[in-house]
Amino acid sequence: MAGTGDGSSDVQWCFSQVKGAIDDEVAEADVISTVEFNHSGELLATGDKGGRVVIFQQEPESKNQPQCRGEYNVYSTFQSHEPEFDYLKSLEIEEKINKIRWLPQKNAAQFLLSTNDKTIKLWKISERDKRPEGYNLKEEDGRYRDFNTVTTLRVPVFMPMDLMVEASPRRVFANAHTYHINSISVNSDCETYLSADDLRINLWNLEINDRSFNIVDIKPANMEELTEVITAAEFHPNQCNTFVYSSSKGTIRLCDMRAAALCDQHTKLFEEPEDPNNRSFFSEIISSISDVKFSHSGRYMMTRDYLSVKVWDLNMETRPVETYQVHDYLRSKLCSLYENDCIFDKFECCWNGNDSVVMTGSYNNFFRMFDRGYRQDVTLEASRENSKPRSVLKPRKVSTGGKRKKDEISVDCLDFNKKILHTAWHPLDNIIAVATTNNLYIFQEKLN
Amino acid sequence: MEVNAEARRILAVSISKLYASRTQRGGLRLHRSLLLSLVMRSARDIYHSSRESEGPTPEEPMETSSGAEDEQQQAGLPEPQPALVSSEKLPEEPDSAEEECETTEDKENLSPTRQSRKRRGKASAAPDFLPSKRARLEPGEERYAAPLSSCRAGAGDSLTALSLNRGDWIPLRAEELTYIGQSQDKGITGAMVRAVRST
């Protein structure tokens, strides 16, 4: 199986599918805000600004076309969050889905956590393909039968019906966050999960929704002394006592819940000294970490700041082991990017199944992959122009010097409204999901 | 002084962003406000240090903070700012703007009732459970968000060209003040907000 696809220079990516409206006018509610594969890769969930969750399911591979992995088709759509109003603070609470995280599957049903700024919900997605028929007291349409007409007894039996996928909210975890939730992460113990806002991290039990434990609190006694906020948090994939959280100052703290009930004292602090040559007005903004992800192995973690992706070895706190420049040509444009708000964009990053390649998004609907082993990187584009089935994606290049080669695009021509913030990689295969503003692109490795 | 002009422009842009974020859906974003305040502090420090190097000019005190708050701000500085001149002197409003308004009306000496509406960040780190009040408008005033373009005046005239009218003063909420930075900043910040509003 190509799960061992190691992102070597041989890997070519093909367009597979695109989901979403074709219009140039993007409805605000349709903006995709999160993308996540489940643990088997069979299901792909997206959340949008309108508070909806759409789940796609991969079709089983057909024997007719062994070269092609199954397509993803809509499996379930539901409204996860609605806009709310906090009357006490006169604040509207957006329904935008910030994060979706799948629970490992334990039975026939699938479970996922979805969160907006204030409330986390546990959703159960289950299939129904049979229904009981042959009641004694009821007709098929539900009306009660006249008892006098009942002369025999029968046992109702399950008869097949059209597949129905139901999503039902099983738990609502509310009122635990004063600030805006930026992360949720399910623990490897499959019993607890954490939720993080700007200043606090809470630990929940999946079964208990009226209580949570606060495990990190960085709110200063005097808010005037506030110097950093929490930007992302994640549990270690194997060690249920370990989690990390990143900050707006570019630091990552690893905490061990065995050490204390309140993990304000970090166990490890990962920080790279700033390069004084790169100091500018915007140094603090671009060093703010927008995403942190553990590798599948649990040995490494990856952080994304505005211009780069860094891979850290958990055993070394002083500096990252690898640094990849995503779009360093933007370094001289920071002032313009500040004015048009792009500098505040929060890009995410992801690992491939065997941790050999990392991927992240950029502008102009470009996304970048960095092969850690072969030390190669590639820039690809998600666009409708390259959307013929199984057409191979051509690597793109941004020209930074004076002379622009053919097929290169100059920095000034980049479309900063077309940004790829959310990407996801299938846990086992070389299939990736890339979200542009309101479209979801699915690309697959070219198989011969 | 390119750096000076750049710093002022960034300050103006930052104030406008902070102001615009008040009307954003979902409320004030702490992370964004913090980043804006850090940029503003950098720009303010650069601006003042470049003015210092130009030579001393007569300054008028703004509604200001005490020396104690000054020290607190120094202690709270997270990183060394580039070319930071010792900040024992309180940062004041841009002198050019003040000089301009001196010649017309005494706009700077606002009535005590107006001043008292401004929340000092230090005293009013509002508890989370208390409602945040918005400014009460005078009759005839209207509330609006300054468009970004209004701050995009050419370098150098982003502040001097703006007239400061009474009634343009927007008291910032407690959270905004704290994110703008330590209390020392409020002097210049208040002026920036007025400048933005008057366009």
XYZ file of C-alpha atoms in Angstrom:
647
model
C 0.000 0.000 0.000
C 1.245 3.422 -0.712
C 0.880 4.300 2.929
C 4.605 4.122 3.029
C 4.680 6.780 0.343
C 7.575 8.742 1.588
C 7.147 11.931 -0.359
C 10.256 11.318 -2.336
C 10.772 13.197 -5.510
C 8.831 10.458 -7.260
C 5.536 11.369 -5.714
C 3.279 13.250 -8.021
C -0.005 14.640 -6.957
C -3.179 14.502 -9.014
C -6.386 16.338 -8.748
C -9.142 14.081 -7.467
C -12.161 16.123 -6.465
C -13.320 19.584 -5.508
C -16.277 20.279 -3.242
C -18.151 23.505 -2.875
C -19.689 26.261 -4.945
C -18.083 27.471 -8.117
C -19.255 31.077 -7.808
C -16.736 33.798 -7.468
C -18.965 35.407 -4.874
C -18.167 33.614 -1.661
C -20.936 33.525 0.899
C -19.494 34.268 4.307
C -21.158 31.240 5.853
C -19.522 28.909 3.346
C -15.982 29.810 4.299
C -14.319 26.606 5.457
C -12.801 26.972 8.894
C -11.517 23.493 9.711
C -10.730 20.192 7.966
C -10.041 16.860 9.654
C -9.721 13.225 8.612
C -10.866 10.589 11.080
C -8.461 7.970 12.375
C -9.036 5.531 9.538
C -9.177 8.172 6.848
C -12.521 6.916 5.671
C -14.292 10.042 6.828
C -13.370 13.655 6.181
C -15.079 16.401 8.154
C -15.194 20.095 7.382
C -16.565 22.933 9.475
C -17.520 26.329 8.171
C -18.247 29.838 9.327
C -21.950 29.173 9.216
C -21.639 26.613 11.996
C -22.226 23.619 9.739
C -20.314 20.371 9.658
C -20.117 18.392 6.432
C -18.744 14.869 6.551
C -17.529 13.092 3.441
C -17.093 9.344 3.237
C -14.660 7.567 1.017
C -16.207 5.077 -1.346
C -14.711 1.613 -1.129
C -12.079 1.005 -3.752
C -13.641 -0.566 -6.763
C -12.079 -3.573 -8.341
C -12.588 -2.017 -11.727
C -10.260 0.837 -10.990
C -7.543 -0.326 -8.672
C -5.428 2.677 -9.667
C -7.859 5.050 -8.133
C -8.658 5.291 -4.491
C -12.257 5.821 -3.645
C -13.888 9.183 -4.002
C -15.227 11.155 -1.106
C -18.941 11.845 -1.195
C -21.183 13.652 1.212
C -22.096 11.385 4.080
C -23.748 13.735 6.538
C -24.427 17.433 6.935
C -25.664 19.047 10.089
C -25.818 22.358 11.853
C -23.425 22.047 14.754
C -23.504 25.525 16.255
C -25.859 28.456 16.028
C -25.056 32.098 16.640
C -25.629 33.054 20.233
C -25.733 36.221 22.209
C -24.068 36.825 25.547
C -26.470 39.272 27.126
C -24.243 40.027 30.066
C -21.394 41.263 27.936
C -23.452 42.407 24.959
C -21.389 40.206 22.706
C -22.385 38.065 19.830
C -20.896 34.571 19.851
C -19.998 33.435 16.373
C -21.186 30.088 15.165
C -18.009 29.522 13.196
C -16.559 26.054 13.792
C -13.005 26.567 14.989
C -11.963 22.950 15.297
C -13.226 19.435 14.733
C -11.589 16.440 16.325
C -12.644 12.832 15.771
C -12.764 10.299 18.548
C -11.264 6.899 17.875
C -14.010 4.565 16.776
C -15.223 2.148 19.429
C -18.426 0.826 17.934
C -20.554 1.226 14.851
C -21.154 4.912 15.479
C -18.661 7.699 14.880
C -18.091 10.503 17.330
C -16.563 13.904 16.845
C -16.035 17.020 18.895
C -16.757 20.354 17.280
C -16.226 23.729 18.864
C -16.950 27.368 18.238
C -15.573 30.229 20.341
C -17.362 29.230 23.510
C -19.034 25.825 23.351
C -17.819 22.337 22.531
C -20.232 19.663 21.375
C -19.901 15.916 21.095
C -21.739 14.591 18.066
C -22.704 11.019 17.371
C -22.963 10.078 13.742
C -24.725 6.796 13.234
C -26.189 4.894 10.346
C -29.602 3.493 10.158
C -30.318 1.039 7.369
C -33.050 -1.050 8.926
C -36.303 -0.268 10.592
C -38.708 -2.432 12.509
C -41.905 -3.340 10.723
C -44.881 -5.417 11.683
C -46.064 -3.934 14.927
C -49.144 -5.371 16.471
C -50.640 -2.194 17.790
C -49.556 0.312 15.190
C -49.955 0.652 11.482
C -46.876 1.260 9.395
C -47.536 4.982 9.324
C -47.772 5.123 13.098
C -51.509 5.300 13.581
C -52.881 3.057 16.226
C -54.825 0.071 15.067
C -58.284 -0.661 16.249
C -57.789 -3.347 18.847
C -60.821 -5.217 17.662
C -59.113 -5.920 14.362
C -56.143 -7.559 15.952
C -56.673 -11.279 15.691
C -53.146 -12.606 15.541
C -49.856 -11.698 17.112
C -46.632 -11.261 15.239
C -43.092 -10.355 16.098
C -41.867 -7.154 14.465
C -38.862 -7.719 12.256
C -36.151 -5.403 10.971
C -36.521 -4.681 7.288
C -33.909 -2.923 5.192
C -34.444 0.707 4.336
C -32.502 3.410 2.534
C -29.414 4.343 4.419
C -29.984 7.223 6.748
C -27.111 8.951 8.509
C -28.093 10.679 11.694
C -26.099 13.189 13.637
C -27.192 13.825 17.174
C -25.573 15.961 19.855
C -24.696 13.738 22.772
C -22.989 16.269 25.010
C -22.742 20.022 25.147
C -19.755 21.402 27.042
C -20.586 25.016 27.671
C -19.775 27.974 29.887
C -16.224 26.999 30.681
C -14.340 29.562 28.644
C -14.231 33.289 29.134
C -12.012 33.824 26.118
C -12.201 32.415 22.624
C -11.543 28.700 22.242
C -8.747 28.041 19.760
C -8.047 24.305 20.234
C -9.493 21.013 21.321
C -7.563 17.787 21.571
C -8.697 14.283 22.461
C -6.443 12.410 24.862
C -4.996 9.035 23.963
C -6.895 7.591 26.914
C -10.079 8.249 24.906
C -11.758 9.400 28.090
C -10.667 12.990 28.396
C -9.977 15.914 26.153
C -8.665 19.426 26.544
C -9.987 22.737 25.320
C -7.838 25.844 25.171
C -8.722 29.510 24.952
C -6.433 32.534 24.955
C -5.553 32.269 28.603
C -6.731 28.942 29.974
C -6.779 25.262 29.213
C -9.484 23.009 30.611
C -9.576 19.246 30.938
C -12.879 17.498 30.373
C -14.194 14.007 30.704
C -16.144 13.082 27.615
C -18.948 11.726 29.759
C -19.285 14.713 32.055
C -20.360 18.013 30.653
C -21.099 20.077 33.713
C -17.603 20.145 35.124
C -14.122 20.645 33.824
C -10.724 21.004 35.448
C -8.610 24.000 34.718
C -5.062 22.777 34.072
C -3.363 25.872 32.694
C -4.097 29.464 33.590
C -1.820 32.193 32.317
C -4.105 35.070 33.052
C -2.107 37.652 35.008
C -3.586 39.183 38.121
C -3.411 42.514 36.400
C -4.411 42.333 32.769
C -2.107 45.199 32.013
C 0.764 42.814 32.493
C -0.491 40.511 29.774
C 2.296 39.739 27.384
C 1.317 36.500 25.730
C -1.679 34.330 25.012
C -2.179 30.650 24.282
C -2.562 30.024 20.577
C -2.829 26.224 20.280
C -2.730 23.110 22.449
C -2.545 19.389 21.821
C -2.280 16.153 23.740
C 0.625 13.833 23.090
C -0.487 11.007 20.787
C 0.720 8.234 23.114
C 1.387 9.644 26.557
C -1.894 10.519 28.160
C -0.244 12.699 30.784
C 1.555 15.004 28.347
C 0.322 17.958 26.352
C 1.831 21.041 24.772
C 0.599 24.548 24.246
C 2.029 27.268 22.061
C 2.033 30.972 22.697
C 1.868 34.216 20.799
C 5.500 34.799 21.708
C 6.708 31.815 19.736
C 7.283 29.505 22.672
C 5.943 26.023 23.256
C 5.457 24.587 26.699
C 5.229 20.887 27.374
C 3.368 19.967 30.522
C 3.035 16.781 32.495
C -0.256 16.411 34.313
C 1.318 14.059 36.826
C 3.487 16.829 38.180
C 0.713 19.031 39.515
C -2.975 19.666 39.253
C -2.348 23.073 37.755
C 0.274 22.873 35.035
C 1.354 26.490 35.099
C 4.920 25.334 35.607
C 6.001 23.809 32.383
C 8.049 20.659 32.217
C 9.833 21.803 29.088
C 10.024 25.146 27.342
C 10.823 25.172 23.644
C 12.073 28.475 22.388
C 14.411 29.585 19.667
C 16.301 32.828 20.235
C 15.229 35.546 17.876
C 17.542 36.569 15.084
C 18.346 40.208 15.828
C 18.898 40.897 12.138
C 15.270 40.198 11.420
C 13.894 42.559 13.989
C 11.094 44.802 12.771
C 7.855 46.355 13.927
C 6.185 43.088 13.198
C 8.601 40.636 14.747
C 6.201 39.766 17.514
C 3.326 39.117 15.166
C 5.235 36.850 12.835
C 6.729 34.850 15.660
C 3.309 34.065 17.087
C 2.647 30.357 16.628
C -0.602 29.608 14.845
C -0.587 25.807 15.050
C 1.196 23.008 16.866
C 0.970 19.342 15.924
C 2.655 16.280 17.339
C 4.081 13.803 14.891
C 2.284 10.469 14.799
C 5.251 8.881 16.500
C 5.138 11.354 19.350
C 8.856 12.011 19.068
C 8.542 15.339 17.272
C 6.229 18.275 17.132
C 5.753 20.874 14.454
C 4.899 24.543 14.859
C 3.721 27.055 12.283
C 4.399 30.729 12.572
C 3.672 33.294 9.899
C 6.663 32.649 7.671
C 7.961 29.233 8.622
C 7.337 25.709 9.813
C 9.593 24.326 12.519
C 10.058 20.740 13.584
C 11.120 20.232 17.181
C 12.575 17.164 18.818
C 10.887 16.798 22.185
C 14.266 16.018 23.657
C 15.764 19.344 22.667
C 14.334 22.609 23.887
C 16.890 25.070 22.680
C 16.070 25.164 19.027
C 14.087 23.304 16.373
C 15.778 20.486 14.520
C 14.378 21.637 11.202
C 13.105 24.960 9.917
C 11.303 25.331 6.617
C 10.613 28.701 5.059
C 7.110 28.731 3.664
C 7.102 32.085 1.907
C 10.112 34.058 3.001
C 9.585 36.466 0.090
C 6.863 38.023 2.220
C 9.373 39.230 4.786
C 9.869 42.481 2.943
C 6.120 42.973 2.568
C 5.152 42.748 6.193
C 3.947 46.321 6.385
C 1.473 45.834 3.554
C 0.404 42.519 5.002
C -0.193 44.259 8.284
C -2.362 46.875 6.647
C -4.493 44.366 4.792
C -4.705 42.134 7.871
C -3.074 39.175 6.206
C -0.340 39.149 8.806
C -2.911 37.932 11.298
C -3.805 34.868 9.232
C -3.497 31.641 11.172
C -2.074 28.920 9.010
C -2.246 25.307 10.097
C 0.153 22.508 9.326
C 0.007 18.741 9.187
C 2.127 15.602 9.032
C 1.777 12.767 6.589
C 1.086 9.281 7.881
C 4.672 8.256 8.528
C 5.953 11.694 9.553
C 8.270 12.021 6.594
C 6.546 15.002 4.969
C 4.949 18.122 6.425
C 2.451 20.347 4.662
C 1.114 23.832 5.148
C -0.747 26.487 3.184
C 0.155 29.850 1.758
C -1.380 32.580 -0.417
C -2.595 32.512 -3.999
C -4.096 29.123 -3.176
C -0.613 27.702 -2.961
C 0.314 25.020 -0.495
C 3.724 23.681 0.349
C 5.086 20.271 1.201
C 8.462 19.695 2.795
C 10.057 16.290 2.617
C 12.116 15.918 5.718
C 14.170 12.991 4.525
C 14.989 14.062 1.008
C 15.248 17.732 1.952
C 13.003 18.693 -0.900
C 10.046 20.983 -1.030
C 7.344 21.619 -3.538
C 4.737 24.322 -4.061
C 1.416 23.260 -5.530
C -1.741 25.149 -6.322
C -5.366 24.362 -5.665
C -7.331 25.923 -8.457
C -10.211 25.146 -10.732
C -7.905 25.462 -13.712
C -6.081 22.321 -12.680
C -9.213 20.390 -11.960
C -9.394 17.855 -14.680
C -9.762 14.416 -13.148
C -6.435 12.827 -12.422
C -4.498 15.708 -13.938
C -1.073 15.944 -12.394
C -0.341 19.077 -10.425
C 2.535 21.080 -11.741
C 4.919 22.536 -9.202
C 4.623 26.302 -8.894
C 7.324 28.820 -8.198
C 7.318 32.357 -6.925
C 10.015 34.524 -8.394
C 11.751 36.724 -5.930
C 14.565 38.167 -7.937
C 14.337 40.700 -10.676
C 14.153 38.295 -13.529
C 11.014 36.267 -13.674
C 11.255 32.988 -15.460
C 8.490 31.607 -17.537
C 5.722 29.980 -15.488
C 6.891 31.740 -12.375
C 4.656 34.180 -10.627
C 5.998 37.335 -9.098
C 5.325 38.250 -5.505
C 3.319 41.306 -6.460
C 0.919 39.195 -8.498
C 0.007 36.915 -5.654
C -3.618 37.020 -4.630
C -3.668 37.488 -0.879
C -7.395 36.921 -0.714
C -6.860 33.351 -1.812
C -5.328 31.727 1.189
C -5.044 28.123 2.255
C -5.224 28.027 6.017
C -6.476 24.490 6.553
C -5.008 21.291 5.188
C -5.262 17.671 6.233
C -3.396 14.513 5.287
C -4.960 11.077 5.254
C -3.500 9.095 8.174
C -2.485 6.159 6.024
C -2.501 7.021 2.336
C -1.205 9.837 0.208
C -4.497 11.628 -0.008
C -4.702 15.250 1.046
C -7.576 17.642 1.652
C -6.837 21.304 1.029
C -9.339 24.026 1.833
C -9.371 27.231 -0.144
C -11.780 29.920 0.988
C -14.955 28.019 0.275
C -13.861 24.968 -1.679
C -12.378 21.706 -0.536
C -9.860 20.128 -2.887
C -8.881 16.499 -2.611
C -5.651 15.398 -4.215
C -4.244 11.916 -4.460
C -0.888 10.489 -5.234
C -0.533 9.457 -8.833
C -0.524 5.700 -8.992
C 0.739 3.930 -12.041
C 12.789 61.010 8.906
C 11.504 57.954 7.177
C 11.470 55.818 10.247
C 9.549 58.468 12.087
C 6.962 58.757 9.368
C 6.692 55.012 9.077
C 6.212 54.668 12.800
C 3.460 57.250 12.821
C 1.721 55.627 9.922
C 1.823 52.252 11.592
C 0.488 53.796 14.774
C -2.421 55.317 12.918
C -3.181 52.079 11.116
C -3.024 50.159 14.377
C -5.408 52.469 16.155
C -7.831 52.181 13.306
C -7.640 48.402 13.452
C -8.188 48.382 17.172
C -11.182 50.602 16.760
C -12.593 48.499 13.943
C -12.202 45.338 15.980
C -14.717 46.659 18.481
C -17.494 46.209 15.970
C -16.328 42.803 14.853
C -18.648 39.892 15.292
C -17.655 37.721 18.181
C -16.300 40.572 20.227
C -12.826 41.804 20.921
C -10.217 39.189 20.157
C -7.620 39.078 22.871
C -4.838 37.686 20.719
C -5.339 40.202 17.961
C -5.600 43.090 20.389
C -2.398 42.001 22.064
C -0.523 41.825 18.776
C -1.845 45.235 17.765
C -0.707 46.688 21.058
C 2.763 45.214 20.609
C 3.096 46.773 17.180
C 1.848 50.060 18.488
C 4.317 49.984 21.306
C 7.187 49.293 18.922
C 6.069 52.068 16.632
C 5.574 54.452 19.502
C 9.017 53.733 20.875
C 10.653 54.174 17.513
C 8.744 57.374 16.975
C 9.750 58.804 20.289
C 13.325 57.713 20.087
C 13.651 59.284 16.677
C 12.098 62.470 17.987
C 14.501 62.444 20.891
C 17.393 62.213 18.522
C 16.017 65.164 16.589
C 16.338 67.350 19.640
C 14.094 68.372 22.505
C 10.890 70.192 21.612
C 8.365 71.808 23.940
C 5.800 69.251 24.937
C 2.474 69.611 26.558
C 1.398 67.037 29.046
C -1.566 64.955 28.016
C -3.885 63.175 30.338
C -1.025 61.192 31.683
C -0.032 58.499 34.011
C 2.083 58.790 37.025
C 5.709 57.866 37.383
C 4.708 54.753 39.214
C 2.895 53.484 36.203
C 5.901 54.401 34.158
C 8.043 52.020 36.138
C 5.466 49.340 35.917
C 5.548 49.638 32.207
C 9.283 49.326 32.154
C 9.128 46.250 34.297
C 6.460 44.776 32.101
C 8.297 45.213 28.839
C 8.692 41.745 27.475
C 11.532 42.338 25.045
C 14.022 45.074 24.468
C 12.596 47.493 22.012
C 14.824 48.703 19.259
C 16.545 51.993 19.983
C 14.547 52.479 23.122
C 15.325 55.749 24.745
C 14.935 55.751 28.474
C 11.296 56.159 29.060
C 11.298 58.108 32.268
C 9.799 60.934 30.271
C 6.134 60.333 29.697
C 5.254 59.848 26.050
C 3.127 62.663 24.841
C 0.937 63.285 21.908
C 2.730 64.138 18.713
C 3.917 67.648 19.150
C 2.979 68.783 15.717
C -0.612 67.890 16.271
C -0.676 69.751 19.529
C 0.958 72.811 18.102
C -1.613 72.918 15.401
C -4.533 72.746 17.720
C -3.024 75.320 20.031
C -3.510 77.958 17.453
C -7.190 77.347 17.053
C -9.039 76.087 20.058
C -7.948 74.673 23.291
C -9.112 71.252 22.390
C -6.736 69.442 24.605
C -8.023 70.586 27.918
C -11.117 68.542 27.947
C -13.720 69.037 30.586
C -13.323 66.918 33.680
C -16.586 65.183 33.011
C -15.270 64.048 29.676
C -11.997 62.980 31.089
C -13.571 61.093 33.906
C -15.337 58.852 31.435
C -12.057 57.544 30.220
C -11.228 54.368 31.980
C -7.788 54.044 33.398
C -6.682 50.587 32.574
C -4.956 50.114 35.897
C -7.993 50.712 37.995
C -10.454 49.066 35.761
C -9.121 45.676 34.814
C -12.735 44.697 34.639
C -13.777 41.417 36.110
C -15.095 39.078 33.517
C -18.574 38.969 34.871
C -19.217 42.697 34.656
C -20.780 44.051 31.497
C -18.682 46.285 29.313
C -20.395 49.543 28.636
C -20.077 51.433 25.458
C -19.687 55.177 25.386
C -22.842 57.154 25.799
C -23.267 59.350 22.778
C -23.972 63.055 23.006
C -27.033 64.253 21.097
C -26.152 64.528 17.477
C -23.172 62.260 17.704
C -23.104 59.079 15.814
C -21.125 55.986 16.305
C -19.143 54.666 13.421
C -15.964 52.827 12.724
C -13.246 54.813 11.083
C -12.474 53.235 7.718
C -8.961 52.042 7.310
C -8.386 54.392 4.426
C -8.833 57.340 6.680
C -5.543 56.488 8.255
C -3.789 56.011 5.011
C -2.909 59.647 4.634
C 0.501 60.159 3.166
C 3.426 59.666 5.367
C 3.955 62.637 7.517
C 0.509 64.094 7.501
C -1.409 61.247 9.051
C -1.589 63.098 12.305
C -0.819 66.713 11.671
C -3.507 67.185 9.085
C -6.232 65.878 11.305
C -8.112 68.378 13.349
C -9.007 67.396 16.825
C -12.575 68.168 17.609
C -14.257 67.957 20.881
C -16.830 65.243 20.758
C -14.598 62.931 18.803
C -13.235 61.401 21.886
C -13.918 57.701 22.180
C -13.258 56.265 25.564
C -11.728 52.897 25.084
C -13.007 49.935 26.996
C -10.933 48.481 29.767
C -9.871 45.444 27.744
C -8.743 47.593 24.869
C -6.715 49.823 27.107
C -4.876 46.954 28.653
C -4.089 45.459 25.324
C -2.821 48.696 23.986
C -0.172 48.301 26.554
C 0.759 49.584 29.857
C -0.878 52.695 31.148
C 1.864 54.908 29.898
C 0.604 54.413 26.414
C -2.795 55.819 27.040
C -1.648 59.342 26.594
C -0.666 58.859 23.026
C -3.321 56.297 22.404
C -6.124 58.597 23.400
C -4.785 61.155 21.011
C -4.570 58.637 18.223
C -8.158 57.649 18.731
C -9.266 61.231 18.538
C -7.253 61.748 15.439
C -8.845 58.801 13.746
C -12.328 59.762 14.670
C -12.152 63.246 13.309
C -11.631 62.194 9.693
